[in-house]
mmCIF file of C-alpha atoms in Angstrom:
data_model
loop_
_atom_site.group_PDB
_atom_site.id
_atom_site.type_symbol
_atom_site.label_atom_id
_atom_site.label_comp_id
_atom_site.label_asym_id
_atom_site.label_seq_id
_atom_site.Cartn_x
_atom_site.Cartn_y
_atom_site.Cartn_z
ATOM 1 C CA UNK E 1 -1.882 -72.345 -19.501
ATOM 2 C CA UNK E 2 -4.107 -70.544 -17.036
ATOM 3 C CA UNK E 3 -7.241 -68.630 -18.004
ATOM 4 C CA UNK E 4 -5.398 -65.371 -17.311
ATOM 5 C CA UNK E 5 -2.527 -66.388 -19.613
ATOM 6 C CA UNK E 6 -5.018 -67.415 -22.303
ATOM 7 C CA UNK E 7 -6.712 -64.006 -22.144
ATOM 8 C CA UNK E 8 -3.385 -62.233 -22.610
ATOM 9 C CA UNK E 9 -2.611 -64.411 -25.640
ATOM 10 C CA UNK E 10 -6.066 -63.905 -27.185
ATOM 11 C CA UNK E 11 -5.786 -60.136 -26.743
ATOM 12 C CA UNK E 12 -2.392 -60.191 -28.450
ATOM 13 C CA UNK E 13 -3.889 -62.121 -31.367
ATOM 14 C CA UNK E 14 -6.807 -59.665 -31.576
ATOM 15 C CA UNK E 15 -4.393 -56.738 -31.695
ATOM 16 C CA UNK E 16 -2.251 -58.348 -34.380
ATOM 17 C CA UNK E 17 -5.272 -59.168 -36.560
ATOM 18 C CA UNK E 18 -6.603 -55.625 -36.233
ATOM 19 C CA UNK E 19 -3.278 -54.063 -37.120
ATOM 20 C CA UNK E 20 -2.934 -56.251 -40.226
ATOM 21 C CA UNK E 21 -5.907 -54.435 -41.730
ATOM 22 C CA UNK E 22 -5.203 -51.005 -40.258
ATOM 23 C CA UNK E 23 -7.812 -51.185 -37.514
ATOM 24 C CA UNK E 24 -7.541 -50.019 -33.927
ATOM 25 C CA UNK E 25 -7.562 -53.099 -31.640
ATOM 26 C CA UNK E 26 -9.635 -51.102 -29.146
ATOM 27 C CA UNK E 27 -12.523 -51.282 -31.644
ATOM 28 C CA UNK E 28 -12.840 -55.025 -30.954
ATOM 29 C CA UNK E 29 -14.614 -56.273 -27.840
ATOM 30 C CA UNK E 30 -13.494 -59.613 -26.403
ATOM 31 C CA UNK E 31 -16.453 -61.610 -25.115
ATOM 32 C CA UNK E 32 -15.694 -64.687 -23.022
ATOM 33 C CA UNK E 33 -18.153 -67.468 -23.845
ATOM 34 C CA UNK E 34 -18.605 -69.060 -20.465
ATOM 35 C CA UNK E 35 -21.334 -71.601 -21.270
ATOM 36 C CA UNK E 36 -20.806 -74.929 -19.440
ATOM 37 C CA UNK E 37 -17.961 -73.452 -17.387
ATOM 38 C CA UNK E 38 -18.338 -73.000 -13.624
ATOM 39 C CA UNK E 39 -18.520 -69.804 -11.612
ATOM 40 C CA UNK E 40 -14.896 -70.267 -10.526
ATOM 41 C CA UNK E 41 -13.677 -70.094 -14.136
ATOM 42 C CA UNK E 42 -15.735 -66.966 -14.790
ATOM 43 C CA UNK E 43 -14.284 -65.336 -11.679
ATOM 44 C CA UNK E 44 -10.769 -66.196 -12.809
ATOM 45 C CA UNK E 45 -11.438 -64.523 -16.162
ATOM 46 C CA UNK E 46 -12.926 -61.503 -14.409
ATOM 47 C CA UNK E 47 -9.866 -61.182 -12.189
ATOM 48 C CA UNK E 48 -7.753 -61.236 -15.359
ATOM 49 C CA UNK E 49 -9.680 -58.237 -16.692
ATOM 50 C CA UNK E 50 -12.471 -59.757 -18.775
ATOM 51 C CA UNK E 51 -15.765 -57.880 -18.390
ATOM 52 C CA UNK E 52 -18.033 -59.102 -21.208
ATOM 53 C CA UNK E 53 -19.413 -62.642 -21.061
ATOM 54 C CA UNK E 54 -21.712 -64.678 -23.295
ATOM 55 C CA UNK E 55 -23.995 -67.514 -22.244
ATOM 56 C CA UNK E 56 -26.028 -69.765 -24.526
ATOM 57 C CA UNK E 57 -28.830 -70.915 -22.270
ATOM 58 C CA UNK E 58 -31.080 -68.916 -19.987
ATOM 59 C CA UNK E 59 -31.567 -71.796 -17.577
ATOM 60 C CA UNK E 60 -27.857 -72.530 -17.237
ATOM 61 C CA UNK E 61 -26.967 -68.905 -16.536
ATOM 62 C CA UNK E 62 -29.838 -68.604 -14.071
ATOM 63 C CA UNK E 63 -28.083 -71.220 -11.934
ATOM 64 C CA UNK E 64 -24.857 -69.141 -11.914
ATOM 65 C CA UNK E 65 -26.217 -65.605 -11.762
ATOM 66 C CA UNK E 66 -26.711 -65.266 -8.012
ATOM 67 C CA UNK E 67 -23.127 -66.313 -7.333
ATOM 68 C CA UNK E 68 -21.886 -63.632 -9.760
ATOM 69 C CA UNK E 69 -23.933 -60.672 -8.556
ATOM 70 C CA UNK E 70 -20.899 -58.977 -7.016
ATOM 71 C CA UNK E 71 -19.239 -58.668 -10.458
ATOM 72 C CA UNK E 72 -21.314 -55.545 -10.929
ATOM 73 C CA UNK E 73 -19.335 -54.027 -13.803
ATOM 74 C CA UNK E 74 -19.655 -57.124 -15.993
ATOM 75 C CA UNK E 75 -21.915 -57.423 -19.028
ATOM 76 C CA UNK E 76 -23.890 -60.606 -19.551
ATOM 77 C CA UNK E 77 -25.071 -61.376 -23.083
ATOM 78 C CA UNK E 78 -27.426 -64.117 -24.219
ATOM 79 C CA UNK E 79 -25.878 -65.442 -27.426
ATOM 80 C CA UNK E 80 -27.865 -68.659 -27.852
ATOM 81 C CA UNK E 81 -31.288 -69.057 -29.421
ATOM 82 C CA UNK E 82 -34.011 -67.481 -27.299
ATOM 83 C CA UNK E 83 -37.081 -69.589 -26.663
ATOM 84 C CA UNK E 84 -39.929 -67.125 -26.185
ATOM 85 C CA UNK E 85 -41.103 -68.923 -23.043
ATOM 86 C CA UNK E 86 -37.718 -67.997 -21.523
ATOM 87 C CA UNK E 87 -37.946 -64.333 -22.545
ATOM 88 C CA UNK E 88 -39.007 -63.024 -19.130
ATOM 89 C CA UNK E 89 -36.065 -64.689 -17.418
ATOM 90 C CA UNK E 90 -33.727 -63.505 -20.169
ATOM 91 C CA UNK E 91 -34.780 -59.881 -19.679
ATOM 92 C CA UNK E 92 -34.274 -60.271 -15.931
ATOM 93 C CA UNK E 93 -30.824 -61.868 -16.131
ATOM 94 C CA UNK E 94 -29.065 -60.461 -19.191
ATOM 95 C CA UNK E 95 -27.770 -57.022 -20.093
ATOM 96 C CA UNK E 96 -28.220 -57.755 -23.808
ATOM 97 C CA UNK E 97 -29.702 -60.373 -26.141
ATOM 98 C CA UNK E 98 -27.477 -60.928 -29.185
ATOM 99 C CA UNK E 99 -29.635 -63.559 -30.902
ATOM 100 C CA UNK E 100 -32.944 -61.992 -31.936
ATOM 101 C CA UNK E 101 -34.097 -63.796 -35.072
ATOM 102 C CA UNK E 102 -37.812 -63.066 -35.401
ATOM 103 C CA UNK E 103 -40.392 -60.340 -35.000
ATOM 104 C CA UNK E 104 -42.131 -62.570 -32.487
ATOM 105 C CA UNK E 105 -39.031 -62.714 -30.278
ATOM 106 C CA UNK E 106 -38.474 -58.949 -30.571
ATOM 107 C CA UNK E 107 -42.060 -58.149 -29.635
ATOM 108 C CA UNK E 108 -41.946 -60.505 -26.665
ATOM 109 C CA UNK E 109 -38.677 -59.038 -25.379
ATOM 110 C CA UNK E 110 -39.940 -55.492 -25.862
ATOM 111 C CA UNK E 111 -43.158 -56.178 -23.969
ATOM 112 C CA UNK E 112 -41.340 -57.750 -21.031
ATOM 113 C CA UNK E 113 -38.632 -55.056 -20.980
ATOM 114 C CA UNK E 114 -41.379 -52.422 -20.952
ATOM 115 C CA UNK E 115 -42.942 -54.059 -17.901
ATOM 116 C CA UNK E 116 -39.531 -54.188 -16.229
ATOM 117 C CA UNK E 117 -38.798 -50.538 -17.110
ATOM 118 C CA UNK E 118 -35.636 -51.681 -18.890
ATOM 119 C CA UNK E 119 -34.029 -50.734 -22.200
ATOM 120 C CA UNK E 120 -32.579 -53.911 -23.694
ATOM 121 C CA UNK E 121 -29.797 -53.787 -26.313
ATOM 122 C CA UNK E 122 -30.193 -56.502 -28.964
ATOM 123 C CA UNK E 123 -28.498 -57.814 -32.085
ATOM 124 C CA UNK E 124 -30.245 -59.428 -35.037
ATOM 125 C CA UNK E 125 -28.834 -62.889 -35.717
ATOM 126 C CA UNK E 126 -28.373 -63.762 -39.391
ATOM 127 C CA UNK E 127 -28.018 -67.369 -40.583
ATOM 128 C CA UNK E 128 -25.445 -66.607 -43.276
ATOM 129 C CA UNK E 129 -24.830 -70.266 -44.099
ATOM 130 C CA UNK E 130 -28.481 -71.228 -44.491
ATOM 131 C CA UNK E 131 -27.985 -74.165 -42.116
ATOM 132 C CA UNK E 132 -31.257 -75.722 -40.981
ATOM 133 C CA UNK E 133 -29.751 -76.762 -37.643
ATOM 134 C CA UNK E 134 -28.872 -73.160 -36.734
ATOM 135 C CA UNK E 135 -31.084 -70.294 -35.668
ATOM 136 C CA UNK E 136 -30.951 -66.847 -37.206
ATOM 137 C CA UNK E 137 -32.829 -64.948 -39.867
ATOM 138 C CA UNK E 138 -32.590 -66.769 -43.193
ATOM 139 C CA UNK E 139 -31.054 -64.785 -46.039
ATOM 140 C CA UNK E 140 -33.698 -63.887 -48.569
ATOM 141 C CA UNK E 141 -36.553 -64.159 -46.089
ATOM 142 C CA UNK E 142 -38.886 -61.285 -45.257
ATOM 143 C CA UNK E 143 -38.055 -61.523 -41.559
ATOM 144 C CA UNK E 144 -35.031 -59.222 -41.635
ATOM 145 C CA UNK E 145 -36.978 -56.427 -43.309
ATOM 146 C CA UNK E 146 -39.879 -56.922 -40.898
ATOM 147 C CA UNK E 147 -37.455 -56.594 -37.977
ATOM 148 C CA UNK E 148 -35.927 -53.448 -39.411
ATOM 149 C CA UNK E 149 -39.313 -51.865 -40.059
ATOM 150 C CA UNK E 150 -40.631 -52.930 -36.657
ATOM 151 C CA UNK E 151 -37.880 -51.241 -34.648
ATOM 152 C CA UNK E 152 -39.632 -47.860 -34.219
ATOM 153 C CA UNK E 153 -42.523 -49.459 -32.356
ATOM 154 C CA UNK E 154 -40.280 -51.339 -29.905
ATOM 155 C CA UNK E 155 -39.534 -48.571 -27.454
ATOM 156 C CA UNK E 156 -37.686 -50.815 -24.999
ATOM 157 C CA UNK E 157 -35.324 -52.462 -27.471
ATOM 158 C CA UNK E 158 -32.198 -50.921 -28.943
ATOM 159 C CA UNK E 159 -31.042 -52.675 -32.118
ATOM 160 C CA UNK E 160 -27.264 -52.268 -32.187
ATOM 161 C CA UNK E 161 -26.131 -54.468 -35.068
ATOM 162 C CA UNK E 162 -25.834 -58.022 -36.376
ATOM 163 C CA UNK E 163 -24.515 -61.382 -35.209
ATOM 164 C CA UNK E 164 -23.759 -64.626 -37.008
ATOM 165 C CA UNK E 165 -22.363 -68.138 -36.543
ATOM 166 C CA UNK E 166 -21.064 -69.322 -39.948
ATOM 167 C CA UNK E 167 -20.777 -72.967 -41.005
ATOM 168 C CA UNK E 168 -17.825 -74.592 -39.253
ATOM 169 C CA UNK E 169 -14.733 -75.310 -41.315
ATOM 170 C CA UNK E 170 -11.413 -76.674 -40.080
ATOM 171 C CA UNK E 171 -9.626 -73.942 -42.020
ATOM 172 C CA UNK E 172 -10.468 -70.524 -40.534
ATOM 173 C CA UNK E 173 -10.266 -69.072 -44.040
ATOM 174 C CA UNK E 174 -13.454 -70.992 -44.811
ATOM 175 C CA UNK E 175 -15.353 -68.478 -42.687
ATOM 176 C CA UNK E 176 -14.074 -65.396 -44.492
ATOM 177 C CA UNK E 177 -16.736 -65.241 -47.208
ATOM 178 C CA UNK E 178 -19.505 -65.494 -44.600
ATOM 179 C CA UNK E 179 -17.991 -62.765 -42.433
ATOM 180 C CA UNK E 180 -17.582 -60.538 -45.464
ATOM 181 C CA UNK E 181 -21.190 -61.170 -46.432
ATOM 182 C CA UNK E 182 -22.456 -60.165 -43.002
ATOM 183 C CA UNK E 183 -20.384 -56.983 -43.122
ATOM 184 C CA UNK E 184 -21.877 -56.164 -46.506
ATOM 185 C CA UNK E 185 -25.392 -56.739 -45.175
ATOM 186 C CA UNK E 186 -24.589 -54.492 -42.217
ATOM 187 C CA UNK E 187 -23.200 -51.784 -44.480
ATOM 188 C CA UNK E 188 -26.281 -51.944 -46.684
ATOM 189 C CA UNK E 189 -28.611 -51.553 -43.712
ATOM 190 C CA UNK E 190 -26.546 -48.735 -42.207
ATOM 191 C CA UNK E 191 -26.603 -46.816 -45.503
ATOM 192 C CA UNK E 192 -30.414 -46.734 -45.405
ATOM 193 C CA UNK E 193 -30.464 -44.583 -42.253
ATOM 194 C CA UNK E 194 -33.499 -46.368 -40.852
ATOM 195 C CA UNK E 195 -35.102 -44.991 -37.675
ATOM 196 C CA UNK E 196 -34.096 -46.697 -34.418
ATOM 197 C CA UNK E 197 -31.617 -48.986 -36.177
ATOM 198 C CA UNK E 198 -27.987 -48.914 -35.062
ATOM 199 C CA UNK E 199 -25.410 -50.955 -36.935
ATOM 200 C CA UNK E 200 -22.246 -50.257 -34.951
ATOM 201 C CA UNK E 201 -21.894 -53.837 -33.700
ATOM 202 C CA UNK E 202 -20.815 -56.760 -35.880
ATOM 203 C CA UNK E 203 -20.545 -59.825 -33.633
ATOM 204 C CA UNK E 204 -18.716 -62.575 -35.484
ATOM 205 C CA UNK E 205 -15.762 -64.838 -34.916
ATOM 206 C CA UNK E 206 -15.081 -67.561 -32.346
ATOM 207 C CA UNK E 207 -12.000 -69.318 -30.993
ATOM 208 C CA UNK E 208 -10.925 -70.915 -34.283
ATOM 209 C CA UNK E 209 -11.654 -68.052 -36.680
ATOM 210 C CA UNK E 210 -11.790 -64.760 -34.753
ATOM 211 C CA UNK E 211 -8.703 -63.351 -36.455
ATOM 212 C CA UNK E 212 -10.323 -63.733 -39.882
ATOM 213 C CA UNK E 213 -13.490 -62.141 -38.485
ATOM 214 C CA UNK E 214 -11.538 -59.128 -37.250
ATOM 215 C CA UNK E 215 -9.902 -58.746 -40.658
ATOM 216 C CA UNK E 216 -13.420 -58.655 -42.121
ATOM 217 C CA UNK E 217 -14.714 -56.020 -39.699
ATOM 218 C CA UNK E 218 -15.899 -57.781 -36.548
ATOM 219 C CA UNK E 219 -16.367 -55.493 -33.555
ATOM 220 C CA UNK E 220 -17.024 -58.319 -31.067
ATOM 221 C CA UNK E 221 -15.444 -61.772 -30.990
ATOM 222 C CA UNK E 222 -17.017 -64.538 -28.926
ATOM 223 C CA UNK E 223 -14.195 -66.671 -27.536
ATOM 224 C CA UNK E 224 -14.748 -69.711 -25.337
ATOM 225 C CA UNK E 225 -12.293 -72.568 -25.819
ATOM 226 C CA UNK E 226 -9.258 -70.320 -26.384
ATOM 227 C CA UNK E 227 -9.914 -68.716 -22.980
ATOM 228 C CA UNK E 228 -11.480 -71.394 -20.798
ATOM 229 C CA UNK E 229 -10.131 -74.563 -22.420
ATOM 230 C CA UNK E 230 -11.941 -77.501 -23.992
ATOM 231 C CA UNK E 231 -15.480 -78.136 -22.821
ATOM 232 C CA UNK E 232 -16.317 -81.458 -21.242
ATOM 233 C CA UNK E 233 -18.049 -83.781 -23.692
ATOM 234 C CA UNK E 234 -21.690 -84.391 -22.888
#
């Protein structure tokens, strides 16, 4: 199937999952995860109506960005771990950073965005599975609270919600408890009414489990393989 046909199918699956739990499908943003895929594939997805894209690495997207400048109504999100030495380039290239996992990263992004006269939307990444190989704020650590309390002093960041990548399981149902946990964390934060903290965005769910994520409240699903096909093995 073509990329365009895949997008149609994924949107149909999103709509069906939303309706199963009485949600409006329009509440769910489809993000195409275009990491490792060439400019031509991104353009094909754009032509098919996709407007929100996620990239994992600053350096990789930097090599594509110039060739995509004419897609002016697209949104480019950094969804991979941000190395602070790449923060300046990230602020320059991306419309949003969905993987903030430390006060240090937030302060660095805010400082650079201030210098660039840019307001940068961000998500806080939570490591719901406690996996040492994955980035994200560890559950039970002080870092999440420090991020929440630090928000008022970061005038060039807009915290919009949470993101997670749960432990991989072959059965999509294996992700449900983690998605539910992130939603509960989000709801708990939102109920506190903290200054400069928005919790409208819940970014969770990928190609193999996005329907479960939507059933558990996801507002943004990050879909790569189901749109662009299998990635070449390194």
